[in-house]
Short mmCIF file of C-alpha atoms and ligand atoms in Angstrom, two decimals:
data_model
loop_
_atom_site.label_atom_id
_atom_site.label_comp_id
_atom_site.label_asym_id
_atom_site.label_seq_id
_atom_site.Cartn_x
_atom_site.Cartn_y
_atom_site.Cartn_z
CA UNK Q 60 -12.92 -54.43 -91.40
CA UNK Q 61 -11.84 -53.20 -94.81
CA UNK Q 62 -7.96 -54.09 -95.92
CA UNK Q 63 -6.26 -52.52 -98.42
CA UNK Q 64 -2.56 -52.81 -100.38
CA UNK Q 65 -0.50 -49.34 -100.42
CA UNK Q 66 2.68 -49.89 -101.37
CA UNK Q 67 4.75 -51.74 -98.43
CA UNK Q 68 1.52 -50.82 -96.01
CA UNK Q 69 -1.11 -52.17 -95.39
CA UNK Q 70 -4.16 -50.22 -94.49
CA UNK Q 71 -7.13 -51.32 -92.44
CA UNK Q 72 -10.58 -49.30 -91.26
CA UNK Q 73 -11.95 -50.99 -88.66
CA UNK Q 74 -14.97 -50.37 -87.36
CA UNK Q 75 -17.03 -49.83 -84.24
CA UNK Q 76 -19.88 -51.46 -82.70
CA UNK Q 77 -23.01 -50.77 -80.85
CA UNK Q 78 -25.13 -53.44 -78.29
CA UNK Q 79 -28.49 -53.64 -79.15
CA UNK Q 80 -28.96 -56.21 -76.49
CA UNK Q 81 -27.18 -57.00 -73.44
CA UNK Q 82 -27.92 -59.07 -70.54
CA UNK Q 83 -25.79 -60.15 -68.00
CA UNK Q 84 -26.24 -63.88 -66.47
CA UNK Q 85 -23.85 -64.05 -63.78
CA UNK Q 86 -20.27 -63.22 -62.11
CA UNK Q 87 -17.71 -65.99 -63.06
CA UNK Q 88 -14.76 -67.90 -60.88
CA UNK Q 89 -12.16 -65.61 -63.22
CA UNK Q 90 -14.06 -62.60 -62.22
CA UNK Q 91 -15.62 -61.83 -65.73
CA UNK Q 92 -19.36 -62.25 -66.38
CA UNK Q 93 -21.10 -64.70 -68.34
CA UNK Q 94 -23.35 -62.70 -70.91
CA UNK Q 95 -25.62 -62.87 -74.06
CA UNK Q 96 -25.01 -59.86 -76.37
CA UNK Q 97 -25.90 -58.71 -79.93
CA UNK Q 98 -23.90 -56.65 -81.63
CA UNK Q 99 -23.87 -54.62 -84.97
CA UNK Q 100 -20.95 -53.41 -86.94
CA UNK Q 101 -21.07 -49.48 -87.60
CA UNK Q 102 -19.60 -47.47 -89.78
CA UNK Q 103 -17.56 -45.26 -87.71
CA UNK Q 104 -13.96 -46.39 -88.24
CA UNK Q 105 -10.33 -46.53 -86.78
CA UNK Q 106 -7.86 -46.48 -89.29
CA UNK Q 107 -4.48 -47.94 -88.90
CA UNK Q 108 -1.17 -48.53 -91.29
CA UNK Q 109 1.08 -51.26 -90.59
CA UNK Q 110 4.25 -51.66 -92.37
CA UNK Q 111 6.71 -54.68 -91.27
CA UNK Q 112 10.32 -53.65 -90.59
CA UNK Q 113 13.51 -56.04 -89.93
CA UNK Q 114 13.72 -55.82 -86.24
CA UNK Q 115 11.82 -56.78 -83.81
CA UNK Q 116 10.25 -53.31 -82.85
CA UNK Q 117 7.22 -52.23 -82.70
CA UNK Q 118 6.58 -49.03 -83.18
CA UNK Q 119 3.01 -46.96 -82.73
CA UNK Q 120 2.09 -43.31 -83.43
CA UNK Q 121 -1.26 -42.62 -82.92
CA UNK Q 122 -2.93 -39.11 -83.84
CA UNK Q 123 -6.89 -38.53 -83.80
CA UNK Q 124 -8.64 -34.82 -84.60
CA UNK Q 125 -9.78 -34.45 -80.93
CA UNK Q 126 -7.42 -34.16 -77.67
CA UNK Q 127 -9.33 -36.97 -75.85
CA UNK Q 128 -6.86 -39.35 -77.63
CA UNK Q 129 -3.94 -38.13 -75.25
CA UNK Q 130 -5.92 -40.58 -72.48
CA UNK Q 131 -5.12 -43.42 -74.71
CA UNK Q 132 -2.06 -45.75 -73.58
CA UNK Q 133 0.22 -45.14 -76.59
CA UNK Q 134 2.44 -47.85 -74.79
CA UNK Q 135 2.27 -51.54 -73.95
CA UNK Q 136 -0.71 -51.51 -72.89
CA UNK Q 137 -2.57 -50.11 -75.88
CA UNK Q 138 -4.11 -53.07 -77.27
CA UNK Q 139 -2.28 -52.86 -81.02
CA UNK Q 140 0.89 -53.09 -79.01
CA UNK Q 141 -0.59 -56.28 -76.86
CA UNK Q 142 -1.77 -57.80 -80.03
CA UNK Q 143 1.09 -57.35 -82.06
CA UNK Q 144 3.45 -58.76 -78.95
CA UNK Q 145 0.95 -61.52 -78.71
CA UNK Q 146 1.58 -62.79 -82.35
CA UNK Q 147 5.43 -62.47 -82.13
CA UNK Q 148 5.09 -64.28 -79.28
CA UNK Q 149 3.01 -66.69 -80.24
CA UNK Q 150 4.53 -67.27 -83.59
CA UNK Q 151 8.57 -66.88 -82.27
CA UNK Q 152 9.03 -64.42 -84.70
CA UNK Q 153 11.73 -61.78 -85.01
CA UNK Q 154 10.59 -59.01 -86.89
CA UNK Q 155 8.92 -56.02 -85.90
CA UNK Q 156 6.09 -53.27 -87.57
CA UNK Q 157 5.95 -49.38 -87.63
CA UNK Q 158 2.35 -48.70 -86.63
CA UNK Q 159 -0.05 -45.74 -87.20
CA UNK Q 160 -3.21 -45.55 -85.59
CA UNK Q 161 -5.86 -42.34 -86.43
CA UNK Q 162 -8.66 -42.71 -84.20
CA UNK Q 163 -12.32 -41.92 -84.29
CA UNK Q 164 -13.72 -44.07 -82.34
CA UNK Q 165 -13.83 -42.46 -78.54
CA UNK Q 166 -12.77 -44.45 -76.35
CA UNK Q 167 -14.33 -45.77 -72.96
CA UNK Q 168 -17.70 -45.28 -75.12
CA UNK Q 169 -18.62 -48.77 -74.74
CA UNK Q 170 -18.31 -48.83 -78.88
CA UNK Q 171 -15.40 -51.62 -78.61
CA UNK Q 172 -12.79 -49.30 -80.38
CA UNK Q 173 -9.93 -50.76 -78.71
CA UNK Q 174 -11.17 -54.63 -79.54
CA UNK Q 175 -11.96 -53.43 -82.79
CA UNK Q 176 -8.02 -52.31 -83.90
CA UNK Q 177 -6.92 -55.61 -81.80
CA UNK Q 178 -8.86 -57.60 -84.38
CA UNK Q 179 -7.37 -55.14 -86.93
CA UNK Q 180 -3.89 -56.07 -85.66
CA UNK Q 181 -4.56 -59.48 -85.44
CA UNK Q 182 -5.14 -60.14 -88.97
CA UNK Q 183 -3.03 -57.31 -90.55
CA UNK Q 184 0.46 -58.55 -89.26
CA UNK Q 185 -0.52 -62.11 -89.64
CA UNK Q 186 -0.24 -61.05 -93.93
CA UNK Q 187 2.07 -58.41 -93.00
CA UNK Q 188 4.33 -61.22 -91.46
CA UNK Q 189 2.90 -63.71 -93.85
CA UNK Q 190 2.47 -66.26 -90.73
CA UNK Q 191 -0.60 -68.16 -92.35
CA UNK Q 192 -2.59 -68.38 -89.08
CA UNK Q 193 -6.04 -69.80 -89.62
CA UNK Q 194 -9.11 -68.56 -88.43
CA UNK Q 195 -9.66 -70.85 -85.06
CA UNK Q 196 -6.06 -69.49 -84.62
CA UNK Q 197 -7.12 -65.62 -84.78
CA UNK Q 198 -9.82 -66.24 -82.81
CA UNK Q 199 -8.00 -67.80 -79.67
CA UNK Q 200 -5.08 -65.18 -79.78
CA UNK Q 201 -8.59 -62.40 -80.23
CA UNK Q 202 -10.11 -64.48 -76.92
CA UNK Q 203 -6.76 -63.21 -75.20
CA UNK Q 204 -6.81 -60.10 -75.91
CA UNK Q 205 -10.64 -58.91 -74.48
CA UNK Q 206 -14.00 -60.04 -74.97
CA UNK Q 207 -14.86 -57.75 -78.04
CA UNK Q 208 -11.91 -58.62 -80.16
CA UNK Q 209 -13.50 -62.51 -81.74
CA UNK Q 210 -17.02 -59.88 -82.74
CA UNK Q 211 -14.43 -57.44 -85.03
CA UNK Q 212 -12.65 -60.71 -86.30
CA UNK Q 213 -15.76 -62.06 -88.00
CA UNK Q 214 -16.37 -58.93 -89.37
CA UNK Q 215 -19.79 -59.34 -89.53
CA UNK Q 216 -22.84 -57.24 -89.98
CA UNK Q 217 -24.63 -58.35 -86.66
CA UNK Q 218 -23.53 -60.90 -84.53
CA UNK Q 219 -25.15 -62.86 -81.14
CA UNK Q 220 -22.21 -63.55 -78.41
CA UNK Q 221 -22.15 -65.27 -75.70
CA UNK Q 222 -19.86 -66.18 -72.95
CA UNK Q 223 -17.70 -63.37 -71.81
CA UNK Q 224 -18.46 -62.22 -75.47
CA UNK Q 225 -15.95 -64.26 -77.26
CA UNK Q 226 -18.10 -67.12 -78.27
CA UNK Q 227 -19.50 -65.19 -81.63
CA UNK Q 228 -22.20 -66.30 -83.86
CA UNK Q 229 -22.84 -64.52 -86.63
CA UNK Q 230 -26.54 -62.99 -87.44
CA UNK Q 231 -28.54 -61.95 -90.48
CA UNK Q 232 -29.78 -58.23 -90.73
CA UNK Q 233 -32.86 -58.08 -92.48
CA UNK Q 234 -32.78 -54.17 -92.95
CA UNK Q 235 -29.74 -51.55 -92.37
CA UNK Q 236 -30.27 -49.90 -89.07
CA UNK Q 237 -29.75 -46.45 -88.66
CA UNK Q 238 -28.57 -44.54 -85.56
CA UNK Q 239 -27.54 -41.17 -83.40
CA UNK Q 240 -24.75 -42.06 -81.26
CA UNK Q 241 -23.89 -39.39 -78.65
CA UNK Q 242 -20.63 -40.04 -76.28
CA UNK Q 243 -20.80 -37.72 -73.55
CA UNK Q 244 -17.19 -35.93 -72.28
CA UNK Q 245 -16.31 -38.58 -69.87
CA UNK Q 246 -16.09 -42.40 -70.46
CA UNK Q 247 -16.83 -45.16 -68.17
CA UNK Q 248 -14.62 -48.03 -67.60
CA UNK Q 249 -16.16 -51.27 -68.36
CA UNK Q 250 -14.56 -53.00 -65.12
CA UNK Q 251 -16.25 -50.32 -62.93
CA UNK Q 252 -19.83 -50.57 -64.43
CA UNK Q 253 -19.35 -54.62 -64.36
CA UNK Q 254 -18.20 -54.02 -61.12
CA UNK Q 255 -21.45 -51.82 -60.12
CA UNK Q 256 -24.07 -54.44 -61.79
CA UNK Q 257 -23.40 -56.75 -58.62
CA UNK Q 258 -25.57 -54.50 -56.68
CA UNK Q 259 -27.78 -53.14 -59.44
CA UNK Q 260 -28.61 -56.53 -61.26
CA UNK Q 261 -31.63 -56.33 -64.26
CA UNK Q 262 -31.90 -59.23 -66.36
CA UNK Q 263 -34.46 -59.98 -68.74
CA UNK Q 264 -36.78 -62.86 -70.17
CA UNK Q 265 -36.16 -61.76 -73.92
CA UNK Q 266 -34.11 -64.99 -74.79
CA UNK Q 267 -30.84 -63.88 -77.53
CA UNK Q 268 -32.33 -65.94 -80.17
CA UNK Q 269 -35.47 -63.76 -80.55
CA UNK Q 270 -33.61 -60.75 -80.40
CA UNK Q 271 -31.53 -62.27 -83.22
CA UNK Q 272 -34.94 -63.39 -85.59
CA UNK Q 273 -36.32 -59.88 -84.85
CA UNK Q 274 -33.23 -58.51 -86.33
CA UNK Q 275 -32.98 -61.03 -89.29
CA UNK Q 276 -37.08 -60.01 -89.74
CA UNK Q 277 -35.78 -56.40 -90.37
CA UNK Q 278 -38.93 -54.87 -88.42
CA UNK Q 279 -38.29 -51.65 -86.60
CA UNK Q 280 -41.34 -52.40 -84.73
CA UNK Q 281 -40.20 -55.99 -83.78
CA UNK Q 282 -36.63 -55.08 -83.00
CA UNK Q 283 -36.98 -51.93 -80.82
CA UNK Q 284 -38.82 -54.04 -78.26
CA UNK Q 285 -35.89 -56.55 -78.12
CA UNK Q 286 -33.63 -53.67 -77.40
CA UNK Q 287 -32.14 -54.37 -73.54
CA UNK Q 288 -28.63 -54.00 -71.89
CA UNK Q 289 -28.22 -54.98 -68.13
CA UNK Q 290 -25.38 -52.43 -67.39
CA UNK Q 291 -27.39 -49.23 -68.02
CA UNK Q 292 -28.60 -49.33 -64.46
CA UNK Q 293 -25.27 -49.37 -62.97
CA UNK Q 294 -23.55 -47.02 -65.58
CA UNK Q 295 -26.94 -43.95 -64.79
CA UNK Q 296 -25.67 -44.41 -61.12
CA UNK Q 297 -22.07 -43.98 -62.11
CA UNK Q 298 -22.58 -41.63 -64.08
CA UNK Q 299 -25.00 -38.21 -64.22
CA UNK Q 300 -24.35 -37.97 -67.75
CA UNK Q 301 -25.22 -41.19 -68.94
CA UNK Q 302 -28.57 -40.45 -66.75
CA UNK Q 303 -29.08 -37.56 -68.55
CA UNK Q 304 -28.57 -38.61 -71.79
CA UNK Q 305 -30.92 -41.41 -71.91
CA UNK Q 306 -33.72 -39.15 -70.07
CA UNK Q 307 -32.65 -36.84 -73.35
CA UNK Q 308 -32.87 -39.96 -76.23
CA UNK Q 309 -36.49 -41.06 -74.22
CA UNK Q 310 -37.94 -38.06 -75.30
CA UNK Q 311 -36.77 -37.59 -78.98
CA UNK Q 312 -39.12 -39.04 -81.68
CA UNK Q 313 -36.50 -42.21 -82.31
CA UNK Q 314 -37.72 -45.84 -82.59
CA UNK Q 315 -36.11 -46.90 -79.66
CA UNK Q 316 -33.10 -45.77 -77.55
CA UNK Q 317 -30.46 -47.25 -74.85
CA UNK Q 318 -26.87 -47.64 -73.90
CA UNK Q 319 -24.22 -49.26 -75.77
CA UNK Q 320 -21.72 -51.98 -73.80
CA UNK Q 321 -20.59 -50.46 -70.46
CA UNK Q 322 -21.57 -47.26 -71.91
CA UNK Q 323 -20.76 -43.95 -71.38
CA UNK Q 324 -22.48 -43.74 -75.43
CA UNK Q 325 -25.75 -44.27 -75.91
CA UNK Q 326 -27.34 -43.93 -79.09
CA UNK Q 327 -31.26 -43.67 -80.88
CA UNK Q 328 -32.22 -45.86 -82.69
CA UNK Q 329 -33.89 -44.02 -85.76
CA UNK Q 330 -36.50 -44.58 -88.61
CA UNK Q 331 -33.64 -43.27 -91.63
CA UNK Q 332 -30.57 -42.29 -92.22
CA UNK Q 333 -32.32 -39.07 -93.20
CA UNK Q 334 -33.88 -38.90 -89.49
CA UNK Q 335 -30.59 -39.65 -87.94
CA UNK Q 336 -28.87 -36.89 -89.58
CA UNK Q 337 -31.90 -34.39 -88.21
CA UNK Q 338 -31.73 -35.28 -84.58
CA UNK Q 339 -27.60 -34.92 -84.81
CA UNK Q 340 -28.09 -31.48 -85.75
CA UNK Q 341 -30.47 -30.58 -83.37
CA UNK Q 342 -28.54 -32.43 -80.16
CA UNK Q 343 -25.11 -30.92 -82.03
CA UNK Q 344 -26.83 -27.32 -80.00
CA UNK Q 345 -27.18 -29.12 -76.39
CA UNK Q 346 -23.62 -29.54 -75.68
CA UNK Q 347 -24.88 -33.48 -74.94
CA UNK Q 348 -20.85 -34.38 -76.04
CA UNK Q 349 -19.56 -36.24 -79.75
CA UNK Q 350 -22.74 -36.80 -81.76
CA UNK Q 351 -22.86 -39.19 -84.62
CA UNK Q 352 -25.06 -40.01 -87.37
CA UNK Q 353 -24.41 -43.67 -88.79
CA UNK Q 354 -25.79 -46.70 -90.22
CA UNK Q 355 -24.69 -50.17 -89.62
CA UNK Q 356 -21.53 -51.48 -92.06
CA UNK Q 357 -18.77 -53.35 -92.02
O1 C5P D 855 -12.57 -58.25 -71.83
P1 C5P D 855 -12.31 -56.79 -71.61
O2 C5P D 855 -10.83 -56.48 -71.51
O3 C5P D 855 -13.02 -55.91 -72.57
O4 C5P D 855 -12.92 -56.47 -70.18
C1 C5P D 855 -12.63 -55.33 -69.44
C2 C5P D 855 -13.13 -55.55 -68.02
O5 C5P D 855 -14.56 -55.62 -68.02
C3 C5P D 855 -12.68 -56.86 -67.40
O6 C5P D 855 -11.44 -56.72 -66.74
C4 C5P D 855 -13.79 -57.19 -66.44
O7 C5P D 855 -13.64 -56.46 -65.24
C5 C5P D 855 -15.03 -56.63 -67.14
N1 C5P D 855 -15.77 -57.65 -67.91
C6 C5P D 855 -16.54 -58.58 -67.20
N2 C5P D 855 -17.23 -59.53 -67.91
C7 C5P D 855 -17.21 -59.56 -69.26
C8 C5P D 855 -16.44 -58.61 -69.97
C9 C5P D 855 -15.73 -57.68 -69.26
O8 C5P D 855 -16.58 -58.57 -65.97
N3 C5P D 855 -17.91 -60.47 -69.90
#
């Protein structure tokens, strides 16, 4: 994430992330799943202002260029709000924060953009409220909030997770990786398609740590065969998008291509940033849903 000083505010763009690998060990006692995951930072960002006020409210406007935002909770339960309450909570504060949040990352894309601005939260109104929380801190207030959130914390490049996600370890990138994202209309939600993977279960032999050396080896060639994620089975029989849209990204001339998180975006995996920006045009004409062109970044 990227801070910045404007006047009383304080800006952030925070940014989304994609799952190159994903496999899924096992349902826990708590009902999560123990997973190994690598994830890269992408430069599609949130951006958000926070400004502290006096009292203890929080307040949170959020706008975004396309209508999907209106299925956001704007409430409570947006996770800002829960990671803002957390800290004054946590911290017995009394003062509050007017809160904008533009969005651009969809949501229910399986591109964490609702971890991502809890990690954005998290460290702007700890400076904002000048509480002087350390990083071990951050990170078990982030562990609270979802199993993305300690990933957008680090904000680092790539990064190999295990756990329910939380446990992050950051990883070299030996190249920058280039990609077309596509989100098709409707989202899936990630406690469905977990849900689903008890009867559809894929696992795989490729062990985290040579998924992580192909990446830090910056081969295309290496690193497209390490690409895996356990929940695109189950999110293909959810949904007939996501089925169609990875039959679609198969076919196209891309280096490799799969699903990101729970899904419902799935992205290729491309040679350039000039041969991402070709194969957005042409799936721009198939009415496939949001198409992106980006490159990994922090
Ligand atoms: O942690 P997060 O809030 O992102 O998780 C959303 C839902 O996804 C959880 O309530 C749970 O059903 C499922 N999940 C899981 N195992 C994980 C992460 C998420 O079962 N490791």
């Amino acid at each position: 994430m990227r801070l910045t000083r404007q006047g009383p505010s304080l800006v952030v763009h925070t940014p989304a992330k994609l799952n190159l690998f994903l496999n899924v060990l096992g349902r826990r006692q708590d009902g999560f799943h123990d997973l190994e995951t690598l994830m890269v930072s992408i430069r599609l960002y949130d951006t958000i202002r926070f400004e502290s006020v006096a009292s203890p409210d929080l307040e949170l406007s959020c706008r975004s260029l396309r209508t999907a935002v209106m299925s956001l909770p704007f409430g409570p339960d947006n996770l800002v709000h829960r990671a803002a309450t957390l800290l004054q909570h946590s911290c017995r504060i009394s003062r509050g924060a007017r809160i904008c949040l533009f969005k651009r990352i969809p949501s229910e894309a399986g591109m964490g953009g609702g971890s991502s601005d809890a990690a954005a939260t998290l460290v702007a109104l700890n400076q904002c409220w000048e509480l002087g929380l350390g990083r071990s801190r951050l990170h078990e207030l982030a562990s609270e909030l979802g199993s993305d959130v300690n990933f957008f914390l680090d904000s680092s490049l790539a990064s190999a997770c295990s756990g329910r996600g939380e446990l992050t370890r950051p990883v070299a990138l030996g190249r920058p990786l280039h990609f077309v994202v596509v989100k098709p209309p409707l989202g899936l939600s990630t406690g469905r398609v977990f849900q689903a993977w008890g009867q559809i279960r894929t696992t795989t032999t490729t062990s985290l740590d040579s998924v992580a050396s192909r990446l830090a080896d910056g081969h295309l060639e290496h690193i497209r065969h390490g690409l895996f994620n356990s929940l695109e089975g189950p999110a293909r029989e959810l949904s007939a998008d996501v089925d169609r849209l990875l039959g679609v990204l198969a076919r196209l001339d891309v280096a490799a291509s799969g699903m990101t998180g729970s899904g419902s975006a799935c992205f290729g995996l491309c040679r350039s940033a000039r041969q991402a920006l070709g194969i957005a045009r042409r799936l721009r004409g198939l009415r496939l849903g949001q198409i992106y062109a980006v490159s990994t970044g922090i």
